XYZ file of C-alpha atoms in Angstrom:
125
model
C -26.407 -1.836 -0.214
C -25.314 -4.298 -3.045
C -25.084 -1.494 -5.780
C -21.767 -0.124 -4.239
C -19.326 1.082 -6.530
C -16.036 -0.886 -6.838
C -13.481 0.028 -4.789
C -10.797 1.516 -6.918
C -9.153 4.598 -7.631
C -12.023 5.651 -10.289
C -14.486 5.569 -7.437
C -11.921 7.168 -5.134
C -11.433 10.269 -7.396
C -15.398 10.055 -7.833
C -15.694 10.819 -4.301
C -12.885 14.048 -4.391
C -14.503 15.250 -7.569
C -18.010 14.944 -5.992
C -19.415 12.861 -8.444
C -20.624 10.268 -6.031
C -23.291 11.426 -3.527
C -22.772 11.449 0.283
C -25.002 8.600 0.977
C -22.869 6.363 -1.199
C -19.609 7.721 0.113
C -21.065 6.430 3.569
C -22.273 3.343 2.582
C -18.946 2.192 1.220
C -17.108 3.168 4.598
C -19.448 1.489 6.205
C -19.633 -1.795 4.316
C -15.768 -2.173 4.553
C -16.043 -1.324 8.443
C -18.368 -4.598 8.541
C -21.570 -2.905 8.871
C -24.448 -4.792 6.838
C -27.982 -3.804 6.937
C -30.458 -6.728 7.528
C -33.308 -5.913 5.527
C -35.572 -8.668 6.993
C -35.374 -7.713 10.609
C -34.799 -4.025 9.470
C -31.875 -3.734 11.598
C -28.172 -3.069 11.135
C -25.747 -5.882 11.769
C -22.258 -5.384 13.199
C -20.893 -8.637 14.252
C -18.002 -8.005 11.442
C -17.419 -4.656 12.990
C -14.467 -4.157 15.301
C -14.966 -3.490 18.491
C -13.163 -0.584 18.238
C -16.065 0.782 16.204
C -18.697 -1.529 17.443
C -18.606 0.248 21.132
C -18.579 3.497 19.972
C -20.742 3.235 16.881
C -23.365 0.263 17.197
C -25.059 1.827 13.813
C -23.138 3.021 11.132
C -22.194 6.728 12.015
C -22.888 9.435 9.092
C -19.246 10.461 8.191
C -20.074 13.517 6.598
C -22.186 15.038 9.321
C -20.500 14.094 12.050
C -17.132 15.597 12.863
C -16.001 12.975 15.905
C -16.780 9.806 13.600
C -14.849 11.634 10.878
C -11.986 12.535 13.610
C -12.125 8.723 14.420
C -12.045 7.688 10.598
C -8.747 9.802 10.637
C -6.890 8.016 13.464
C -8.189 4.784 11.975
C -5.640 5.255 9.163
C -2.283 3.678 9.083
C 0.593 6.194 10.026
C 1.814 5.097 6.587
C -0.682 6.134 4.524
C -1.958 9.745 5.973
C -0.638 11.153 3.116
C -1.772 8.156 0.503
C -4.079 10.531 -1.659
C -1.445 12.716 -2.626
C 1.364 9.989 -2.638
C -0.640 7.249 -4.730
C -3.266 9.665 -6.795
C -1.792 13.062 -7.099
C -4.306 14.917 -5.118
C -3.392 18.326 -4.108
C -6.334 18.760 -2.033
C -8.806 21.727 -2.716
C -8.456 25.341 -3.281
C -8.875 27.746 -0.462
C -12.453 29.030 -0.716
C -13.693 26.164 -2.678
C -13.970 23.507 0.074
C -15.708 23.241 3.935
C -16.343 20.539 6.503
C -18.392 18.772 3.959
C -15.621 17.848 1.396
C -12.757 17.845 4.222
C -15.101 14.681 5.174
C -15.183 13.374 1.995
C -11.320 13.437 1.389
C -10.944 11.815 4.718
C -13.460 9.457 3.896
C -11.626 9.005 0.441
C -8.343 8.778 2.084
C -9.675 5.809 4.688
C -10.950 3.981 1.683
C -7.648 4.296 -0.465
C -5.700 3.094 2.756
C -8.234 0.424 2.936
C -7.455 -0.962 -0.753
C -3.645 -0.339 -0.047
C -3.805 -2.637 3.575
C -6.099 -5.437 2.066
C -4.721 -5.683 -1.724
C -1.351 -4.647 -0.968
C -1.188 -2.409 -4.162
C -3.291 0.418 -5.429
C -4.516 0.358 -9.273
C-alpha cells in the first residue's frame, strides 16, 4: 500500500469522478484509519487503529461492499464536516439515475478522507 496517491483534493475528486479504483479507495481509508499490512507475516497490524474501529473490524472492512462499515464511517465524520464535500469542493452530488450504492459509498469515503485532511492539516488545499 505504499503506492497510494497523496491525500489531497485532486485525489478526492478522482474518487468522486470514479478515476481511482475501489481497491485504492479502500486502501486510502484503511491507511488513514491506521491499518497496516505486514507482508512479512501476511497479516494486518491494527495496533494504530482506534479501539472504536479495531473492536468491530480487527481487519479492515471493504467500505464499497459493506453498508454497516460505511454507516460507521459516516458516523465517524465530525458534525461540522458532514457537508465538507459541498462546502469545500463544491461537490453537488450525483444526478438521479446516475448513482447507486457503490457511488454513495465512494462519496462517503471521499467525505471521510476530506474531513480527515481538514482535521489533521487544519486546511484543505
